[in-house]
N, CA, C and O atoms as a Tripos MOL2 file, in Angstrom:
@<TRIPOS>MOLECULE
protein
  296   295    74     0     0
PROTEIN
NO_CHARGES

@<TRIPOS>ATOM
      1 N          90.8880  113.1900   93.2260 N.3       1 MET1
      2 CA         91.5390  112.1940   93.5620 C.3       1 MET1
      3 C          90.1820  110.8020   93.5620 C.2       1 MET1
      4 O          90.2680  109.6100   93.2650 O.2       1 MET1
      5 N          89.1660  111.5350   93.9740 N.am      2 ALA2
      6 CA         87.8900  110.3830   94.1910 C.3       2 ALA2
      7 C          87.5550  109.8880   93.1440 C.2       2 ALA2
      8 O          86.8240  108.9100   93.2960 O.2       2 ALA2
      9 N          87.8010  110.1750   92.0300 N.am      3 GLY3
     10 CA         87.0900  109.8190   90.9720 C.3       3 GLY3
     11 C          87.8930  108.2330   90.1300 C.2       3 GLY3
     12 O          87.3460  107.2590   89.6150 O.2       3 GLY3
     13 N          89.1770  108.5350   90.2890 N.am      4 PRO4
     14 CA         90.0880  106.8170   89.9370 C.3       4 PRO4
     15 C          89.9580  106.1450   91.0330 C.2       4 PRO4
     16 O          90.4990  105.0630   90.8040 O.2       4 PRO4
     17 N          89.4460  106.1520   92.3850 N.am      5 TYR5
     18 CA         89.3120  105.3790   93.4980 C.3       5 TYR5
     19 C          87.7190  105.0350   93.0400 C.2       5 TYR5
     20 O          87.2850  103.9090   92.7970 O.2       5 TYR5
     21 N          86.9120  106.3940   92.9850 N.am      6 PHE6
     22 CA         85.4840  105.5410   93.1140 C.3       6 PHE6
     23 C          85.3650  104.3350   91.4360 C.2       6 PHE6
     24 O          84.4420  103.5400   91.2560 O.2       6 PHE6
     25 N          86.2580  104.4960   90.6990 N.am      7 ALA7
     26 CA         86.1290  104.0560   89.2620 C.3       7 ALA7
     27 C          86.6800  102.8750   89.8000 C.2       7 ALA7
     28 O          85.8680  101.9730   90.0030 O.2       7 ALA7
     29 N          88.0610  102.6210   90.1280 N.am      8 SER8
     30 CA         88.6380  101.3280   90.3060 C.3       8 SER8
     31 C          87.9250  100.7000   91.2760 C.2       8 SER8
     32 O          88.2920   99.5490   91.5160 O.2       8 SER8
     33 N          86.7490  101.2470   92.0830 N.am      9 VAL9
     34 CA         85.8710   99.9480   92.8620 C.3       9 VAL9
     35 C          85.1060   99.2000   92.1480 C.2       9 VAL9
     36 O          84.5300   98.2170   92.6130 O.2       9 VAL9
     37 N          85.0140   99.5820   90.9380 N.am     10 PHE10
     38 CA         83.9250   98.6300   89.7670 C.3      10 PHE10
     39 C          85.0960   97.6970   88.7120 C.2      10 PHE10
     40 O          85.0510   96.5350   88.3080 O.2      10 PHE10
     41 N          86.2090   98.9050   88.4900 N.am     11 PHE11
     42 CA         86.9580   98.2810   87.1990 C.3      11 PHE11
     43 C          87.9390   97.0940   87.9470 C.2      11 PHE11
     44 O          88.1460   96.1400   87.1980 O.2      11 PHE11
     45 N          88.3960   97.0190   88.9130 N.am     12 SER12
     46 CA         89.2310   96.0110   89.6610 C.3      12 SER12
     47 C          88.5670   94.3550   89.6260 C.2      12 SER12
     48 O          89.1200   93.3060   89.2940 O.2      12 SER12
     49 N          86.9720   94.6520   90.1770 N.am     13 PRO13
     50 CA         86.4570   93.3960   90.2310 C.3      13 PRO13
     51 C          86.2790   92.7830   88.5750 C.2      13 PRO13
     52 O          86.6560   91.7300   88.0610 O.2      13 PRO13
     53 N          85.6760   93.7360   88.1380 N.am     14 ALA14
     54 CA         85.2580   93.4480   86.9570 C.3      14 ALA14
     55 C          87.0030   92.8440   85.8900 C.2      14 ALA14
     56 O          87.0860   92.3430   84.7690 O.2      14 ALA14
     57 N          87.5720   93.0330   86.4160 N.am     15 ALA15
     58 CA         88.9880   93.0640   85.4520 C.3      15 ALA15
     59 C          89.2720   91.5050   86.0490 C.2      15 ALA15
     60 O          89.3650   90.6430   85.1760 O.2      15 ALA15
     61 N          89.4030   91.1040   87.3120 N.am     16 LEU16
     62 CA         89.1910   89.7590   87.6550 C.3      16 LEU16
     63 C          88.1950   89.2950   87.3710 C.2      16 LEU16
     64 O          88.5040   88.1710   87.7670 O.2      16 LEU16
     65 N          86.9310   89.1310   86.9070 N.am     17 VAL17
     66 CA         85.9860   88.5400   86.4390 C.3      17 VAL17
     67 C          86.3280   88.2550   84.9600 C.2      17 VAL17
     68 O          86.1380   87.1320   84.4930 O.2      17 VAL17
     69 N          86.6880   88.9770   84.4350 N.am     18 LEU18
     70 CA         86.6540   88.9310   82.8600 C.3      18 LEU18
     71 C          88.2430   88.0550   82.4180 C.2      18 LEU18
     72 O          88.4400   87.3770   81.4100 O.2      18 LEU18
     73 N          89.0900   88.3170   83.4030 N.am     19 GLY19
     74 CA         90.5180   87.8360   83.4760 C.3      19 GLY19
     75 C          90.2900   86.3070   83.7510 C.2      19 GLY19
     76 O          91.0250   85.3960   83.3700 O.2      19 GLY19
     77 N          89.3610   86.2160   84.3390 N.am     20 LEU20
     78 CA         89.2390   84.2580   84.6730 C.3      20 LEU20
     79 C          88.4080   84.0760   83.5000 C.2      20 LEU20
     80 O          88.5360   82.9840   82.9460 O.2      20 LEU20
     81 N          87.3490   85.1310   82.8480 N.am     21 LEU21
     82 CA         86.6030   84.2860   82.0450 C.3      21 LEU21
     83 C          87.5260   83.8620   80.3560 C.2      21 LEU21
     84 O          87.1920   82.9950   79.5490 O.2      21 LEU21
     85 N          88.6190   84.7410   80.2740 N.am     22 ALA22
     86 CA         89.3150   84.3670   79.3080 C.3      22 ALA22
     87 C          90.3240   83.7620   79.4090 C.2      22 ALA22
     88 O          90.9620   83.4310   78.4090 O.2      22 ALA22
     89 N          90.7260   83.4600   80.6900 N.am     23 PHE23
     90 CA         91.3980   82.5910   81.0390 C.3      23 PHE23
     91 C          90.8740   80.9950   80.6650 C.2      23 PHE23
     92 O          91.5070   80.1280   80.0610 O.2      23 PHE23
     93 N          89.5360   80.9260   81.2230 N.am     24 ASN24
     94 CA         88.9420   79.7200   80.8480 C.3      24 ASN24
     95 C          88.4580   79.2930   79.1390 C.2      24 ASN24
     96 O          88.2440   78.2430   78.5320 O.2      24 ASN24
     97 N          88.4430   80.5970   78.8520 N.am     25 LYS25
     98 CA         88.1610   80.5920   77.2390 C.3      25 LYS25
     99 C          89.7270   80.3810   76.4380 C.2      25 LYS25
    100 O          89.8980   80.6010   75.2390 O.2      25 LYS25
    101 N          90.7110   79.9470   77.3170 N.am     26 LYS26
    102 CA         92.4220   79.4490   76.4410 C.3      26 LYS26
    103 C          92.5990   80.5900   76.0730 C.2      26 LYS26
    104 O          93.2150   80.5740   75.0080 O.2      26 LYS26
    105 N          92.2570   82.1090   76.5830 N.am     27 GLN27
    106 CA         93.0430   82.9590   76.2540 C.3      27 GLN27
    107 C          94.0010   83.4180   77.5220 C.2      27 GLN27
    108 O          93.7820   84.2420   78.4090 O.2      27 GLN27
    109 N          94.7940   82.8320   77.3460 N.am     28 LYS28
    110 CA         95.4670   82.2960   78.8660 C.3      28 LYS28
    111 C          96.3880   84.2190   78.9870 C.2      28 LYS28
    112 O          96.1250   84.8710   79.9970 O.2      28 LYS28
    113 N          97.4110   84.8910   77.8480 N.am     29 ALA29
    114 CA         97.9880   85.8470   77.9290 C.3      29 ALA29
    115 C          96.9410   87.0160   78.4770 C.2      29 ALA29
    116 O          97.3990   87.7780   79.3280 O.2      29 ALA29
    117 N          96.1160   87.1340   78.2200 N.am     30 ALA30
    118 CA         94.9490   87.7960   78.1010 C.3      30 ALA30
    119 C          94.2460   88.0010   79.4240 C.2      30 ALA30
    120 O          93.8350   89.0590   79.9010 O.2      30 ALA30
    121 N          94.1800   86.5280   80.0200 N.am     31 GLY31
    122 CA         93.5070   86.3720   81.2930 C.3      31 GLY31
    123 C          94.6000   86.5330   82.0660 C.2      31 GLY31
    124 O          94.2840   87.3520   82.9290 O.2      31 GLY31
    125 N          95.5940   86.2250   82.2010 N.am     32 ILE32
    126 CA         96.6000   86.6070   83.3100 C.3      32 ILE32
    127 C          96.6670   87.8060   83.8020 C.2      32 ILE32
    128 O          96.4850   88.1310   84.9750 O.2      32 ILE32
    129 N          96.9760   88.5990   82.7400 N.am     33 LEU33
    130 CA         97.2650   90.2910   82.1410 C.3      33 LEU33
    131 C          95.9960   90.8510   83.2000 C.2      33 LEU33
    132 O          96.1230   91.5880   84.1770 O.2      33 LEU33
    133 N          94.7510   90.2370   82.6500 N.am     34 ALA34
    134 CA         93.5580   90.8500   83.5330 C.3      34 ALA34
    135 C          93.3410   91.2640   85.0470 C.2      34 ALA34
    136 O          93.0060   92.1680   85.8120 O.2      34 ALA34
    137 N          93.8510   89.7120   84.9080 N.am     35 VAL35
    138 CA         94.1890   89.0930   86.8350 C.3      35 VAL35
    139 C          95.0390   90.0920   87.1350 C.2      35 VAL35
    140 O          94.7250   91.1030   87.7630 O.2      35 VAL35
    141 N          95.9680   89.8750   86.7600 N.am     36 VAL36
    142 CA         97.0950   90.4490   87.5230 C.3      36 VAL36
    143 C          96.9590   92.5450   87.6930 C.2      36 VAL36
    144 O          97.4660   93.2680   88.5510 O.2      36 VAL36
    145 N          96.1510   92.8900   86.5860 N.am     37 PHE37
    146 CA         95.4880   94.3100   86.9550 C.3      37 PHE37
    147 C          94.6300   94.0980   87.9650 C.2      37 PHE37
    148 O          95.0250   94.6610   88.9850 O.2      37 PHE37
    149 N          93.6300   93.5250   88.1020 N.am     38 GLY38
    150 CA         92.5580   93.3350   88.8850 C.3      38 GLY38
    151 C          93.3970   93.3490   90.1680 C.2      38 GLY38
    152 O          93.4790   94.4350   90.7420 O.2      38 GLY38
    153 N          93.8020   92.6770   90.5050 N.am     39 ALA39
    154 CA         94.7890   92.6240   91.3190 C.3      39 ALA39
    155 C          95.3030   93.7010   92.0960 C.2      39 ALA39
    156 O          95.1640   94.0410   93.2700 O.2      39 ALA39
    157 N          96.0620   94.2330   90.9240 N.am     40 ILE40
    158 CA         97.0760   95.6000   91.0290 C.3      40 ILE40
    159 C          95.6100   96.6750   91.9790 C.2      40 ILE40
    160 O          95.5390   97.1600   93.1080 O.2      40 ILE40
    161 N          94.8710   96.6500   91.0430 N.am     41 GLY41
    162 CA         93.3510   97.4070   91.5200 C.3      41 GLY41
    163 C          93.0160   97.0740   92.6610 C.2      41 GLY41
    164 O          92.5910   97.9840   93.3720 O.2      41 GLY41
    165 N          93.0740   95.8470   93.1750 N.am     42 LEU42
    166 CA         92.3500   95.6370   94.5660 C.3      42 LEU42
    167 C          93.0600   95.9870   95.8950 C.2      42 LEU42
    168 O          92.4930   96.2750   96.9490 O.2      42 LEU42
    169 N          94.6890   95.9010   95.6280 N.am     43 VAL43
    170 CA         95.5780   96.5750   96.7050 C.3      43 VAL43
    171 C          95.6840   97.9550   96.7380 C.2      43 VAL43
    172 O          95.9760   98.5780   97.7590 O.2      43 VAL43
    173 N          95.4880   98.3890   95.8060 N.am     44 GLY44
    174 CA         95.1130   99.8910   95.8460 C.3      44 GLY44
    175 C          94.0810  100.3800   96.1070 C.2      44 GLY44
    176 O          94.1770  101.4640   96.6820 O.2      44 GLY44
    177 N          92.7300   99.8880   95.8470 N.am     45 ILE45
    178 CA         91.2360   99.7420   96.8330 C.3      45 ILE45
    179 C          91.6810   99.7540   98.2920 C.2      45 ILE45
    180 O          91.2320  100.5860   99.0800 O.2      45 ILE45
    181 N          92.5740   98.8140   98.6470 N.am     46 MET46
    182 CA         92.4230   98.4350  100.2410 C.3      46 MET46
    183 C          93.7340   99.6420  100.6330 C.2      46 MET46
    184 O          93.5040  100.2580  101.6740 O.2      46 MET46
    185 N          94.6100   99.8950  100.1520 N.am     47 GLN47
    186 CA         95.3170  101.0170  100.6330 C.3      47 GLN47
    187 C          94.5420  102.1930  101.0940 C.2      47 GLN47
    188 O          94.3750  102.5980  102.2440 O.2      47 GLN47
    189 N          93.9110  102.8610   99.4840 N.am     48 THR48
    190 CA         93.0500  103.9360   99.9380 C.3      48 THR48
    191 C          91.8120  103.8350  101.1090 C.2      48 THR48
    192 O          91.6750  104.5990  102.0650 O.2      48 THR48
    193 N          91.1310  102.9120  100.8290 N.am     49 SER49
    194 CA         90.7270  102.7660  101.9840 C.3      49 SER49
    195 C          90.5530  102.5710  103.4260 C.2      49 SER49
    196 O          89.5570  102.5040  104.1460 O.2      49 SER49
    197 N          92.4860  102.4590  103.7470 N.am     50 SER50
    198 CA         92.9310  102.0920  104.8110 C.3      50 SER50
    199 C          93.1400  103.8250  105.3100 C.2      50 SER50
    200 O          92.8600  104.2270  106.4400 O.2      50 SER50
    201 N          93.5810  104.5270  104.4100 N.am     51 ARG51
    202 CA         94.2530  105.7360  104.3960 C.3      51 ARG51
    203 C          92.6680  106.7820  104.9520 C.2      51 ARG51
    204 O          92.6300  107.6160  105.8560 O.2      51 ARG51
    205 N          91.5310  106.3360  104.0320 N.am     52 ILE52
    206 CA         90.1430  106.8960  104.6820 C.3      52 ILE52
    207 C          89.9450  106.7880  105.4980 C.2      52 ILE52
    208 O          89.6230  107.8100  106.1060 O.2      52 ILE52
    209 N          89.9530  105.3130  106.3450 N.am     53 SER53
    210 CA         89.7160  104.9300  107.6510 C.3      53 SER53
    211 C          90.6170  105.8460  108.9040 C.2      53 SER53
    212 O          90.1550  106.1790  109.9960 O.2      53 SER53
    213 N          91.8920  106.1050  108.4330 N.am     54 GLY54
    214 CA         92.4140  106.5300  109.5080 C.3      54 GLY54
    215 C          92.2260  108.4950  109.4280 C.2      54 GLY54
    216 O          92.3480  109.3270  110.3270 O.2      54 GLY54
    217 N          91.9690  108.6230  108.2890 N.am     55 ALA55
    218 CA         91.4750  110.1570  108.2450 C.3      55 ALA55
    219 C          89.9530  110.4810  109.0410 C.2      55 ALA55
    220 O          89.5980  111.5680  109.4970 O.2      55 ALA55
    221 N          89.1830  109.1800  109.0510 N.am     56 GLN56
    222 CA         88.1640  109.2450  109.7140 C.3      56 GLN56
    223 C          88.3630  109.3020  111.1870 C.2      56 GLN56
    224 O          87.8220  110.1230  111.9280 O.2      56 GLN56
    225 N          89.1670  108.3790  111.5450 N.am     57 GLU57
    226 CA         89.5570  108.0360  112.8930 C.3      57 GLU57
    227 C          90.2050  109.6040  113.5910 C.2      57 GLU57
    228 O          90.0790  109.8490  114.7900 O.2      57 GLU57
    229 N          90.8130  110.4530  112.7330 N.am     58 GLU58
    230 CA         91.4080  111.2680  113.4670 C.3      58 GLU58
    231 C          90.4990  112.6120  113.4860 C.2      58 GLU58
    232 O          90.4290  113.3830  114.4430 O.2      58 GLU58
    233 N          90.0050  112.7110  112.5900 N.am     59 MET59
    234 CA         88.7960  113.5330  112.3440 C.3      59 MET59
    235 C          87.0520  113.3240  113.7000 C.2      59 MET59
    236 O          86.1670  114.1200  114.0130 O.2      59 MET59
    237 N          87.3150  111.9700  114.0690 N.am     60 ARG60
    238 CA         86.5340  111.6790  115.1430 C.3      60 ARG60
    239 C          87.4720  112.0470  116.5670 C.2      60 ARG60
    240 O          86.7330  112.2600  117.5290 O.2      60 ARG60
    241 N          88.5120  112.1280  116.7910 N.am     61 SER61
    242 CA         89.0920  112.4310  117.9870 C.3      61 SER61
    243 C          89.7620  113.7250  118.0690 C.2      61 SER61
    244 O          90.4370  114.1160  119.0220 O.2      61 SER61
    245 N          89.4780  114.4570  116.8100 N.am     62 ALA62
    246 CA         89.6930  115.7900  116.8070 C.3      62 ALA62
    247 C          88.1070  116.1620  117.5240 C.2      62 ALA62
    248 O          87.9800  116.9460  118.4650 O.2      62 ALA62
    249 N          87.2690  115.6230  117.0410 N.am     63 MET63
    250 CA         85.7600  115.9940  117.1730 C.3      63 MET63
    251 C          85.4310  116.0420  118.6900 C.2      63 MET63
    252 O          84.5720  116.6940  119.2850 O.2      63 MET63
    253 N          86.3010  115.2190  119.1160 N.am     64 GLU64
    254 CA         85.7690  114.3510  120.8590 C.3      64 GLU64
    255 C          86.6050  115.6280  121.5220 C.2      64 GLU64
    256 O          86.1230  116.3780  122.3710 O.2      64 GLU64
    257 N          87.8920  115.7310  120.9990 N.am     65 LYS65
    258 CA         88.5880  116.5080  121.8610 C.3      65 LYS65
    259 C          88.2150  118.4040  121.8640 C.2      65 LYS65
    260 O          88.4610  119.3060  122.6650 O.2      65 LYS65
    261 N          87.6590  118.3550  120.7930 N.am     66 ALA66
    262 CA         86.9800  120.0670  121.0130 C.3      66 ALA66
    263 C          85.5680  119.8940  121.4090 C.2      66 ALA66
    264 O          85.0810  121.0170  121.5410 O.2      66 ALA66
    265 N          84.7040  118.9730  121.6550 N.am     67 GLN67
    266 CA         83.6000  118.5590  122.7160 C.3      67 GLN67
    267 C          83.7770  118.7130  123.9180 C.2      67 GLN67
    268 O          82.9460  119.2140  124.6750 O.2      67 GLN67
    269 N          85.5210  118.0640  124.4240 N.am     68 GLN68
    270 CA         85.5380  118.2320  125.8540 C.3      68 GLN68
    271 C          86.2380  119.7770  126.1000 C.2      68 GLN68
    272 O          86.1070  120.3000  127.2070 O.2      68 GLN68
    273 N          86.9190  120.4150  125.1120 N.am     69 ASP69
    274 CA         87.0770  121.3130  125.2960 C.3      69 ASP69
    275 C          86.1540  122.7160  125.6670 C.2      69 ASP69
    276 O          86.3360  123.6110  126.4910 O.2      69 ASP69
    277 N          85.0350  122.4560  124.6140 N.am     70 ILE70
    278 CA         83.7620  123.3130  125.0980 C.3      70 ILE70
    279 C          83.3240  122.8390  126.1830 C.2      70 ILE70
    280 O          82.9910  123.8160  126.8540 O.2      70 ILE70
    281 N          83.1220  121.8750  126.7720 N.am     71 ASP71
    282 CA         82.4990  121.4970  127.8780 C.3      71 ASP71
    283 C          83.2990  121.9870  129.0180 C.2      71 ASP71
    284 O          82.5980  122.4730  129.9060 O.2      71 ASP71
    285 N          84.6320  121.9960  129.2550 N.am     72 LYS72
    286 CA         85.3430  122.6880  129.8040 C.3      72 LYS72
    287 C          85.4010  124.0560  129.9570 C.2      72 LYS72
    288 O          85.7040  124.5130  131.0590 O.2      72 LYS72
    289 N          85.1200  124.9020  128.8730 N.am     73 ALA73
    290 CA         84.6550  125.7750  129.0880 C.3      73 ALA73
    291 C          83.2760  126.3540  129.8830 C.2      73 ALA73
    292 O          83.1000  127.4030  130.5030 O.2      73 ALA73
    293 N          82.5890  125.4860  129.6650 N.am     74 LYS74
    294 CA         81.4330  126.2070  130.4070 C.3      74 LYS74
    295 C          81.3160  126.0320  131.9110 C.2      74 LYS74
    296 O          80.4090  126.5910  132.5290 O.2      74 LYS74
@<TRIPOS>BOND
     1     1     2 1
     2     2     3 1
     3     3     4 2
     4     3     5 am
     5     5     6 1
     6     6     7 1
     7     7     8 2
     8     7     9 am
     9     9    10 1
    10    10    11 1
    11    11    12 2
    12    11    13 am
    13    13    14 1
    14    14    15 1
    15    15    16 2
    16    15    17 am
    17    17    18 1
    18    18    19 1
    19    19    20 2
    20    19    21 am
    21    21    22 1
    22    22    23 1
    23    23    24 2
    24    23    25 am
    25    25    26 1
    26    26    27 1
    27    27    28 2
    28    27    29 am
    29    29    30 1
    30    30    31 1
    31    31    32 2
    32    31    33 am
    33    33    34 1
    34    34    35 1
    35    35    36 2
    36    35    37 am
    37    37    38 1
    38    38    39 1
    39    39    40 2
    40    39    41 am
    41    41    42 1
    42    42    43 1
    43    43    44 2
    44    43    45 am
    45    45    46 1
    46    46    47 1
    47    47    48 2
    48    47    49 am
    49    49    50 1
    50    50    51 1
    51    51    52 2
    52    51    53 am
    53    53    54 1
    54    54    55 1
    55    55    56 2
    56    55    57 am
    57    57    58 1
    58    58    59 1
    59    59    60 2
    60    59    61 am
    61    61    62 1
    62    62    63 1
    63    63    64 2
    64    63    65 am
    65    65    66 1
    66    66    67 1
    67    67    68 2
    68    67    69 am
    69    69    70 1
    70    70    71 1
    71    71    72 2
    72    71    73 am
    73    73    74 1
    74    74    75 1
    75    75    76 2
    76    75    77 am
    77    77    78 1
    78    78    79 1
    79    79    80 2
    80    79    81 am
    81    81    82 1
    82    82    83 1
    83    83    84 2
    84    83    85 am
    85    85    86 1
    86    86    87 1
    87    87    88 2
    88    87    89 am
    89    89    90 1
    90    90    91 1
    91    91    92 2
    92    91    93 am
    93    93    94 1
    94    94    95 1
    95    95    96 2
    96    95    97 am
    97    97    98 1
    98    98    99 1
    99    99   100 2
   100    99   101 am
   101   101   102 1
   102   102   103 1
   103   103   104 2
   104   103   105 am
   105   105   106 1
   106   106   107 1
   107   107   108 2
   108   107   109 am
   109   109   110 1
   110   110   111 1
   111   111   112 2
   112   111   113 am
   113   113   114 1
   114   114   115 1
   115   115   116 2
   116   115   117 am
   117   117   118 1
   118   118   119 1
   119   119   120 2
   120   119   121 am
   121   121   122 1
   122   122   123 1
   123   123   124 2
   124   123   125 am
   125   125   126 1
   126   126   127 1
   127   127   128 2
   128   127   129 am
   129   129   130 1
   130   130   131 1
   131   131   132 2
   132   131   133 am
   133   133   134 1
   134   134   135 1
   135   135   136 2
   136   135   137 am
   137   137   138 1
   138   138   139 1
   139   139   140 2
   140   139   141 am
   141   141   142 1
   142   142   143 1
   143   143   144 2
   144   143   145 am
   145   145   146 1
   146   146   147 1
   147   147   148 2
   148   147   149 am
   149   149   150 1
   150   150   151 1
   151   151   152 2
   152   151   153 am
   153   153   154 1
   154   154   155 1
   155   155   156 2
   156   155   157 am
   157   157   158 1
   158   158   159 1
   159   159   160 2
   160   159   161 am
   161   161   162 1
   162   162   163 1
   163   163   164 2
   164   163   165 am
   165   165   166 1
   166   166   167 1
   167   167   168 2
   168   167   169 am
   169   169   170 1
   170   170   171 1
   171   171   172 2
   172   171   173 am
   173   173   174 1
   174   174   175 1
   175   175   176 2
   176   175   177 am
   177   177   178 1
   178   178   179 1
   179   179   180 2
   180   179   181 am
   181   181   182 1
   182   182   183 1
   183   183   184 2
   184   183   185 am
   185   185   186 1
   186   186   187 1
   187   187   188 2
   188   187   189 am
   189   189   190 1
   190   190   191 1
   191   191   192 2
   192   191   193 am
   193   193   194 1
   194   194   195 1
   195   195   196 2
   196   195   197 am
   197   197   198 1
   198   198   199 1
   199   199   200 2
   200   199   201 am
   201   201   202 1
   202   202   203 1
   203   203   204 2
   204   203   205 am
   205   205   206 1
   206   206   207 1
   207   207   208 2
   208   207   209 am
   209   209   210 1
   210   210   211 1
   211   211   212 2
   212   211   213 am
   213   213   214 1
   214   214   215 1
   215   215   216 2
   216   215   217 am
   217   217   218 1
   218   218   219 1
   219   219   220 2
   220   219   221 am
   221   221   222 1
   222   222   223 1
   223   223   224 2
   224   223   225 am
   225   225   226 1
   226   226   227 1
   227   227   228 2
   228   227   229 am
   229   229   230 1
   230   230   231 1
   231   231   232 2
   232   231   233 am
   233   233   234 1
   234   234   235 1
   235   235   236 2
   236   235   237 am
   237   237   238 1
   238   238   239 1
   239   239   240 2
   240   239   241 am
   241   241   242 1
   242   242   243 1
   243   243   244 2
   244   243   245 am
   245   245   246 1
   246   246   247 1
   247   247   248 2
   248   247   249 am
   249   249   250 1
   250   250   251 1
   251   251   252 2
   252   251   253 am
   253   253   254 1
   254   254   255 1
   255   255   256 2
   256   255   257 am
   257   257   258 1
   258   258   259 1
   259   259   260 2
   260   259   261 am
   261   261   262 1
   262   262   263 1
   263   263   264 2
   264   263   265 am
   265   265   266 1
   266   266   267 1
   267   267   268 2
   268   267   269 am
   269   269   270 1
   270   270   271 1
   271   271   272 2
   272   271   273 am
   273   273   274 1
   274   274   275 1
   275   275   276 2
   276   275   277 am
   277   277   278 1
   278   278   279 1
   279   279   280 2
   280   279   281 am
   281   281   282 1
   282   282   283 1
   283   283   284 2
   284   283   285 am
   285   285   286 1
   286   286   287 1
   287   287   288 2
   288   287   289 am
   289   289   290 1
   290   290   291 1
   291   291   292 2
   292   291   293 am
   293   293   294 1
   294   294   295 1
   295   295   296 2
@<TRIPOS>SUBSTRUCTURE
     1 MET1         2 RESIDUE 1 A MET
     2 ALA2         6 RESIDUE 1 A ALA
     3 GLY3        10 RESIDUE 1 A GLY
     4 PRO4        14 RESIDUE 1 A PRO
     5 TYR5        18 RESIDUE 1 A TYR
     6 PHE6        22 RESIDUE 1 A PHE
     7 ALA7        26 RESIDUE 1 A ALA
     8 SER8        30 RESIDUE 1 A SER
     9 VAL9        34 RESIDUE 1 A VAL
    10 PHE10       38 RESIDUE 1 A PHE
    11 PHE11       42 RESIDUE 1 A PHE
    12 SER12       46 RESIDUE 1 A SER
    13 PRO13       50 RESIDUE 1 A PRO
    14 ALA14       54 RESIDUE 1 A ALA
    15 ALA15       58 RESIDUE 1 A ALA
    16 LEU16       62 RESIDUE 1 A LEU
    17 VAL17       66 RESIDUE 1 A VAL
    18 LEU18       70 RESIDUE 1 A LEU
    19 GLY19       74 RESIDUE 1 A GLY
    20 LEU20       78 RESIDUE 1 A LEU
    21 LEU21       82 RESIDUE 1 A LEU
    22 ALA22       86 RESIDUE 1 A ALA
    23 PHE23       90 RESIDUE 1 A PHE
    24 ASN24       94 RESIDUE 1 A ASN
    25 LYS25       98 RESIDUE 1 A LYS
    26 LYS26      102 RESIDUE 1 A LYS
    27 GLN27      106 RESIDUE 1 A GLN
    28 LYS28      110 RESIDUE 1 A LYS
    29 ALA29      114 RESIDUE 1 A ALA
    30 ALA30      118 RESIDUE 1 A ALA
    31 GLY31      122 RESIDUE 1 A GLY
    32 ILE32      126 RESIDUE 1 A ILE
    33 LEU33      130 RESIDUE 1 A LEU
    34 ALA34      134 RESIDUE 1 A ALA
    35 VAL35      138 RESIDUE 1 A VAL
    36 VAL36      142 RESIDUE 1 A VAL
    37 PHE37      146 RESIDUE 1 A PHE
    38 GLY38      150 RESIDUE 1 A GLY
    39 ALA39      154 RESIDUE 1 A ALA
    40 ILE40      158 RESIDUE 1 A ILE
    41 GLY41      162 RESIDUE 1 A GLY
    42 LEU42      166 RESIDUE 1 A LEU
    43 VAL43      170 RESIDUE 1 A VAL
    44 GLY44      174 RESIDUE 1 A GLY
    45 ILE45      178 RESIDUE 1 A ILE
    46 MET46      182 RESIDUE 1 A MET
    47 GLN47      186 RESIDUE 1 A GLN
    48 THR48      190 RESIDUE 1 A THR
    49 SER49      194 RESIDUE 1 A SER
    50 SER50      198 RESIDUE 1 A SER
    51 ARG51      202 RESIDUE 1 A ARG
    52 ILE52      206 RESIDUE 1 A ILE
    53 SER53      210 RESIDUE 1 A SER
    54 GLY54      214 RESIDUE 1 A GLY
    55 ALA55      218 RESIDUE 1 A ALA
    56 GLN56      222 RESIDUE 1 A GLN
    57 GLU57      226 RESIDUE 1 A GLU
    58 GLU58      230 RESIDUE 1 A GLU
    59 MET59      234 RESIDUE 1 A MET
    60 ARG60      238 RESIDUE 1 A ARG
    61 SER61      242 RESIDUE 1 A SER
    62 ALA62      246 RESIDUE 1 A ALA
    63 MET63      250 RESIDUE 1 A MET
    64 GLU64      254 RESIDUE 1 A GLU
    65 LYS65      258 RESIDUE 1 A LYS
    66 ALA66      262 RESIDUE 1 A ALA
    67 GLN67      266 RESIDUE 1 A GLN
    68 GLN68      270 RESIDUE 1 A GLN
    69 ASP69      274 RESIDUE 1 A ASP
    70 ILE70      278 RESIDUE 1 A ILE
    71 ASP71      282 RESIDUE 1 A ASP
    72 LYS72      286 RESIDUE 1 A LYS
    73 ALA73      290 RESIDUE 1 A ALA
    74 LYS74      294 RESIDUE 1 A LYS
């Protein structure tokens, strides 16, 4: 699943920029579609980043607990 996330980090902002450029060049349908897809991609990026942050927090908490258990065993 890392592949699609990694690609979306680059393609979503590019879709937004290209959509705005298309919109400025009077290609309204293509511009709107690209902006919508870019926005959907950015929402996906934020959701995935939030999940990654939550997983990192869980790992940090587990490591702290393990270290406390090791210290108690000494």
